[in-house]
PDB file of C-alpha atoms (C1' of nucleotides) in Angstrom:
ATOM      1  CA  UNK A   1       0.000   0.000   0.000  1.00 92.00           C
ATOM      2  CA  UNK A   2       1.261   3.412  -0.685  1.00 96.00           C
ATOM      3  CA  UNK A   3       0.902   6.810   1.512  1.00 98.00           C
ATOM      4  CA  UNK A   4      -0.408  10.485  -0.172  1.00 98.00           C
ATOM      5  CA  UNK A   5      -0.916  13.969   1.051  1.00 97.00           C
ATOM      6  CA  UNK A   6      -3.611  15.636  -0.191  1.00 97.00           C
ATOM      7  CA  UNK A   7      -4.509  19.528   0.215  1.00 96.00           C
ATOM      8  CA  UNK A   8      -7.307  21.562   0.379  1.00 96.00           C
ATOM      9  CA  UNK A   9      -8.196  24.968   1.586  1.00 95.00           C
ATOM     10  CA  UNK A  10     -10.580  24.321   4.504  1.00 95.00           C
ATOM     11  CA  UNK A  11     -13.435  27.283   3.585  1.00 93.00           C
ATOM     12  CA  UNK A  12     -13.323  25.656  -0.034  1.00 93.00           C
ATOM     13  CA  UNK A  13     -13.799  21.747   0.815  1.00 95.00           C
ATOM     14  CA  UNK A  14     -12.407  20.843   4.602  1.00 95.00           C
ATOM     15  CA  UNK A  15     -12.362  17.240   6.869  1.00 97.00           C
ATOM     16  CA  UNK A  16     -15.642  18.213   8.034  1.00 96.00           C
ATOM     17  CA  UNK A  17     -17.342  18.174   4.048  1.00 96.00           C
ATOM     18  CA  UNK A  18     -15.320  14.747   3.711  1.00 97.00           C
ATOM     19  CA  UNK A  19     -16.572  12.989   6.717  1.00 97.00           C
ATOM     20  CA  UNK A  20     -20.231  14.602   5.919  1.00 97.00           C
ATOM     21  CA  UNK A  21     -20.296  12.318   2.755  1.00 97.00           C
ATOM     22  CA  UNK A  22     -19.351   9.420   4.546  1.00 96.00           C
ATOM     23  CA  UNK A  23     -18.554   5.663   2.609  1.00 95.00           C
ATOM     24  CA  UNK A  24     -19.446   7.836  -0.487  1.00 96.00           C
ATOM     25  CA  UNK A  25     -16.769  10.001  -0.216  1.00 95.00           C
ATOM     26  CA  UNK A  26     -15.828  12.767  -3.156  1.00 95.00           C
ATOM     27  CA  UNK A  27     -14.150  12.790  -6.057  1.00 95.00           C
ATOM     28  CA  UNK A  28     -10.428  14.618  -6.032  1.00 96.00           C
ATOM     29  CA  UNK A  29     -11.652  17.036  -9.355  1.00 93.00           C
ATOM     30  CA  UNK A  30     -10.039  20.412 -10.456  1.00 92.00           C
ATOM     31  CA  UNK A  31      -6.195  19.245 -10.311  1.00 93.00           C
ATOM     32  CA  UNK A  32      -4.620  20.625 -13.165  1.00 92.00           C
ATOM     33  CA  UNK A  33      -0.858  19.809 -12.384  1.00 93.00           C
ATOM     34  CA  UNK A  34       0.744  17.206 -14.067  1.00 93.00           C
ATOM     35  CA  UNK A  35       3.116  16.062 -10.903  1.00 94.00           C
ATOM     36  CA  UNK A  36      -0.373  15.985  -8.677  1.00 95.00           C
ATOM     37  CA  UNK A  37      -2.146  13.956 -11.590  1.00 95.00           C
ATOM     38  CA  UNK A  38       0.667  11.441 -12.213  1.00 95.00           C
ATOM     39  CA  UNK A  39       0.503  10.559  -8.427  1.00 96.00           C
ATOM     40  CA  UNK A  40      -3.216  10.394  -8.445  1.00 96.00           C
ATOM     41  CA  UNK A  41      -2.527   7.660 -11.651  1.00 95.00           C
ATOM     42  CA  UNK A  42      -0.113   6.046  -9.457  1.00 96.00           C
ATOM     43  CA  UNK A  43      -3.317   4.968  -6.794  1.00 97.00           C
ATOM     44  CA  UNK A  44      -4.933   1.848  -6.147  1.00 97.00           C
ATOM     45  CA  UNK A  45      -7.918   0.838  -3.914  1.00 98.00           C
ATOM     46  CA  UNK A  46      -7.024   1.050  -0.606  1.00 97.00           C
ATOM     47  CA  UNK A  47      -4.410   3.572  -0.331  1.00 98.00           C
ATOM     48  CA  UNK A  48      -4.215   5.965   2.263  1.00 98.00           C
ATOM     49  CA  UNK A  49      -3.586   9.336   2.486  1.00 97.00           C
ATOM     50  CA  UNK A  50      -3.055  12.688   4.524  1.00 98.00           C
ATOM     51  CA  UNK A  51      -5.934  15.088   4.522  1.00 98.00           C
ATOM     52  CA  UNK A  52      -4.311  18.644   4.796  1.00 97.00           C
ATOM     53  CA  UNK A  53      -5.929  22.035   5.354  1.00 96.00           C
ATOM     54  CA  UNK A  54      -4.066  24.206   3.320  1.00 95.00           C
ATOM     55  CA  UNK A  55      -4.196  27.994   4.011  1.00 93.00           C
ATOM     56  CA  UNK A  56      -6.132  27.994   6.746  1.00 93.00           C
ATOM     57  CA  UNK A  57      -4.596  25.854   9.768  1.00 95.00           C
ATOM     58  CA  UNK A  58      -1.775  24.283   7.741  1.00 95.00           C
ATOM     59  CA  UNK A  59      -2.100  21.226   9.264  1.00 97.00           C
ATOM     60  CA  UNK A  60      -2.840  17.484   8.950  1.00 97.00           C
ATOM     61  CA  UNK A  61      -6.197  16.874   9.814  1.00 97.00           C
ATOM     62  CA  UNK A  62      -7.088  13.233   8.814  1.00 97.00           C
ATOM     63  CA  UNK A  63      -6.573   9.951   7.096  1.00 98.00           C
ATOM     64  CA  UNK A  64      -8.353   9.195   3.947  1.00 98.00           C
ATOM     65  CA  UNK A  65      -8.565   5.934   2.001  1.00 98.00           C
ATOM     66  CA  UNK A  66      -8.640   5.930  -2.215  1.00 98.00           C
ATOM     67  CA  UNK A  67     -11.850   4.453  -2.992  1.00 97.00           C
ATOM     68  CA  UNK A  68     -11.730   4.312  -6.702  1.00 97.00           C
ATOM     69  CA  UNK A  69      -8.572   4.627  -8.870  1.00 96.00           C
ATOM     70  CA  UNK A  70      -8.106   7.816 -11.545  1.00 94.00           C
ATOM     71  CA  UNK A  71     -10.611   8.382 -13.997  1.00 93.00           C
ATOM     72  CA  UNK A  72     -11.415  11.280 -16.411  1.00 93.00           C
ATOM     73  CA  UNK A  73     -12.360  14.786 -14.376  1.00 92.00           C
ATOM     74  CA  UNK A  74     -16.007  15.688 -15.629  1.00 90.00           C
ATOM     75  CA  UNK A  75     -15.234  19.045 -14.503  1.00 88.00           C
ATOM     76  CA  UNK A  76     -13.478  19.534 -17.273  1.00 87.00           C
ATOM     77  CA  UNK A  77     -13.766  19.358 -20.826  1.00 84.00           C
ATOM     78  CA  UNK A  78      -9.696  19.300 -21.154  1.00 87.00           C
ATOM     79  CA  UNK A  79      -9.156  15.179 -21.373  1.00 88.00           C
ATOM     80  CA  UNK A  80      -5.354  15.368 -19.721  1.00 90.00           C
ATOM     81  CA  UNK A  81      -7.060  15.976 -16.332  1.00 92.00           C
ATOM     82  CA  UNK A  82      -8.189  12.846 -14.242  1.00 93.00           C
ATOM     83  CA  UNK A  83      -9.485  12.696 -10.633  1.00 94.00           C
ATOM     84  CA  UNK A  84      -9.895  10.265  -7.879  1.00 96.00           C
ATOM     85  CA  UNK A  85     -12.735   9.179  -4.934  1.00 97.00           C
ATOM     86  CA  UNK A  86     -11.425   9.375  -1.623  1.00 97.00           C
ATOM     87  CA  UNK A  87     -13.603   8.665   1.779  1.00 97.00           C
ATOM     88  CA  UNK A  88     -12.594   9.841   5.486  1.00 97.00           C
ATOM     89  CA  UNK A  89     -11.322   6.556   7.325  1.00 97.00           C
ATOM     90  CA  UNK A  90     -10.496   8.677  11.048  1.00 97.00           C
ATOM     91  CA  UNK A  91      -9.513  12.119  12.239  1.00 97.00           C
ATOM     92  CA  UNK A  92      -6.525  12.745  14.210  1.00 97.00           C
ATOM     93  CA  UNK A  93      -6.952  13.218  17.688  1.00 96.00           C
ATOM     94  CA  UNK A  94      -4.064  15.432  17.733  1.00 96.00           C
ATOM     95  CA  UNK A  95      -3.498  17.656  14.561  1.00 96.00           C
ATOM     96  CA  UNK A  96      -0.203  17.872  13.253  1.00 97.00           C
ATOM     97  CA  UNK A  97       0.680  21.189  12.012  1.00 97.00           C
ATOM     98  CA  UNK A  98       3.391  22.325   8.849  1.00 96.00           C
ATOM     99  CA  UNK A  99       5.410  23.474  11.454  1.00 96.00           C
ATOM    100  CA  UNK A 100       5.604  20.687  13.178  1.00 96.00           C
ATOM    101  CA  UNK A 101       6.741  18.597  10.157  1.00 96.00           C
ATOM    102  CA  UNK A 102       9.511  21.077   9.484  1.00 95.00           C
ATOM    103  CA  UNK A 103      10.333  20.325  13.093  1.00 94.00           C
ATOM    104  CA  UNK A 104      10.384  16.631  13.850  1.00 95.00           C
ATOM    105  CA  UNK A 105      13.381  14.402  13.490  1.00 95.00           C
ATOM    106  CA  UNK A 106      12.596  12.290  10.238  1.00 94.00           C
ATOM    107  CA  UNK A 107      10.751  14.607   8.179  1.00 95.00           C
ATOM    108  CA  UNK A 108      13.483  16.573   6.695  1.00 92.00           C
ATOM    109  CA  UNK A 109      12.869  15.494   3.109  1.00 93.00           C
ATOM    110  CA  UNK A 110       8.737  15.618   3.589  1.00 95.00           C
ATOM    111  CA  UNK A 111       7.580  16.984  -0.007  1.00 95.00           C
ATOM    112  CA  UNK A 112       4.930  19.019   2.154  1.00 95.00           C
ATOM    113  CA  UNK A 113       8.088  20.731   3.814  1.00 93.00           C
ATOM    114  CA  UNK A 114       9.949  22.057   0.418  1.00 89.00           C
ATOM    115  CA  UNK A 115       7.082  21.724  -2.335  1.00 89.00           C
ATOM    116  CA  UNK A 116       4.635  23.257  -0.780  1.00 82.00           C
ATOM    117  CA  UNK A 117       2.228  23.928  -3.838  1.00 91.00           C
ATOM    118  CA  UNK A 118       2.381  20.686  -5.231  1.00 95.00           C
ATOM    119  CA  UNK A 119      -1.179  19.421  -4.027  1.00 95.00           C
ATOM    120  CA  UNK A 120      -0.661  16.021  -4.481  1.00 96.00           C
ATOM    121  CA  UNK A 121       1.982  14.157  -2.853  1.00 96.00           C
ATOM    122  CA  UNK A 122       3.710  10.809  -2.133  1.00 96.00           C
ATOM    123  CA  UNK A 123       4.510  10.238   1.662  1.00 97.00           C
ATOM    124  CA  UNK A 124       7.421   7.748   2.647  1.00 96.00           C
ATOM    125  CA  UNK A 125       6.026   4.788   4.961  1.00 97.00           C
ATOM    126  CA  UNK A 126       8.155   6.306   7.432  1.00 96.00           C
ATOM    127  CA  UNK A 127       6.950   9.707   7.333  1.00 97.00           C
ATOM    128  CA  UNK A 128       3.252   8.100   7.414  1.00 97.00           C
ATOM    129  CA  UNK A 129       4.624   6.477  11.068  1.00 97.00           C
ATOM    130  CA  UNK A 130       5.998   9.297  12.112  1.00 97.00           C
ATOM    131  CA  UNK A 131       3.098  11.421  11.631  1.00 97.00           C
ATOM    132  CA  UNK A 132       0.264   9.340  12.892  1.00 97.00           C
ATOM    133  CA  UNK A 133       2.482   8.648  15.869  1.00 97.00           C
ATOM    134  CA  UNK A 134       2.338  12.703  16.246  1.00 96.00           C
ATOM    135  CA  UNK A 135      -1.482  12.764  14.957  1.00 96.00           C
ATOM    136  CA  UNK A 136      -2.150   9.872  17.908  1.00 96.00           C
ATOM    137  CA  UNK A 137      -3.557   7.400  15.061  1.00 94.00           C
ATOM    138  CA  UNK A 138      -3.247   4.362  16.241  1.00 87.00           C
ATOM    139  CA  UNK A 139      -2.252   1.764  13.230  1.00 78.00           C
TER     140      UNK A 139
ATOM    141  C1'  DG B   1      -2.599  41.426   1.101  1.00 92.47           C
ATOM    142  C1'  DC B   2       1.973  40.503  -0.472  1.00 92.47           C
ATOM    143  C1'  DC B   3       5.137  38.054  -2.887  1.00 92.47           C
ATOM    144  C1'  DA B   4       8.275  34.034  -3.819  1.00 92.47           C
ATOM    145  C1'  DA B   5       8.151  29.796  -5.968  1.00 92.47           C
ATOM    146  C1'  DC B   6       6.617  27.182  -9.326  1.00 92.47           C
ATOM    147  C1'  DG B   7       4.046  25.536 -13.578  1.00 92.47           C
ATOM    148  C1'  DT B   8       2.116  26.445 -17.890  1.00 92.47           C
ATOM    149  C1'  DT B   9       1.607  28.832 -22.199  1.00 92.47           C
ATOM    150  C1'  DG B  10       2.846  30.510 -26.459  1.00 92.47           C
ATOM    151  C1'  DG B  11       5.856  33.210 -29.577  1.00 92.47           C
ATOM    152  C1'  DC B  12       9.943  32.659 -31.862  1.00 92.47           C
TER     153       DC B  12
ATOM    154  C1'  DG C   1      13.162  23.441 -27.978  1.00 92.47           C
ATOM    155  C1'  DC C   2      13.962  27.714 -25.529  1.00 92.47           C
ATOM    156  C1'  DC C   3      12.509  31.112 -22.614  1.00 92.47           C
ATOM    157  C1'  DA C   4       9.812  35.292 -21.354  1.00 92.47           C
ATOM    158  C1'  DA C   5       5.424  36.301 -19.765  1.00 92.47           C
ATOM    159  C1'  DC C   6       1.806  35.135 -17.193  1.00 92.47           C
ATOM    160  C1'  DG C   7      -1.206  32.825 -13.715  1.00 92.47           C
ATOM    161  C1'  DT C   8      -1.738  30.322  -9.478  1.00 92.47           C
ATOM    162  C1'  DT C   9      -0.661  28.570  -5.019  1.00 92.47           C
ATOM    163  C1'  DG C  10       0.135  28.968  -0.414  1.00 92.47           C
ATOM    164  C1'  DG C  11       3.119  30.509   3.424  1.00 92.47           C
ATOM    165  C1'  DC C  12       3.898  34.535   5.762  1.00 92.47           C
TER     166       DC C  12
END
DNA sequence: GCCAACGTTGGC
DNA sequence: GCCAACGTTGGC
């Protein structure tokens, strides 16, 4: 199984509008950046990934899970542009902020930390430890 | 609200 | 294929 990040500004679409659409979850539409879209190809069912609030808070709020793999975005007529489904699997109890990620020992080479507009983004299995350690998810 | 960083576009 | 111009993102 591989480990994401995915951003989103919190007034826009935040945890809260994930977990309100439940098993259902939402599709990932309106990427248009090839690095983000490549990684969204790169899914399969069952991979997990960071929810962050970008913007607002800059910090990671919750684990998602991919629930379908990439398909053509509707929201767009361009066909290079494909999106996602992700659902909310669990919240952090404790959030875990940007800063702390520039902080803690481990997550010096974190894309979040040095690429911070790319707005999807491959996480290392031991950055994913690290950080639900910090987020108290227990795994 | 500003601006640096980054990606994309389009003229050549 | 290069690169200047432009647009967007997101931290500050």
């Amino acid at each position: 199984m591989a480990y994401w990040l995915l951003k989103s500004e919190p007034d826009v679409f935040g945890w809260k509008d994930l977990l309100a659409l439940g098993t259902a979850g939402e599709e990932w539409h309106g990427i248009r950046n090839y690095a983000a879209r490549n990684n969204m190809r790169a899914m399969v069912v069952g991979d997990r990934g960071f929810f962050y609030h970008s913007n607002i808070g800059k910090q990671i709020v919750g684990i998602v899970e991919v629930s379908r793999t990439s398909e053509p975005d509707r929201t767009t007529d361009d066909p290079r542009w494909d999106c996602v489904r992700v659902r909310a699997v669990t919240g952090f109890a404790r959030r875990v902020t940007l800063d702390d990620c520039k902080r803690l020992p481990g997550l010096e080479n974190m894309v979040l930390t040095h690429n911070s507009r790319l707005s999807v983004q491959p996480v290392t299995p031991e950055e994913w430890r690290i950080i639900c350690g910090q987020g108290g998810v227990v795994l």
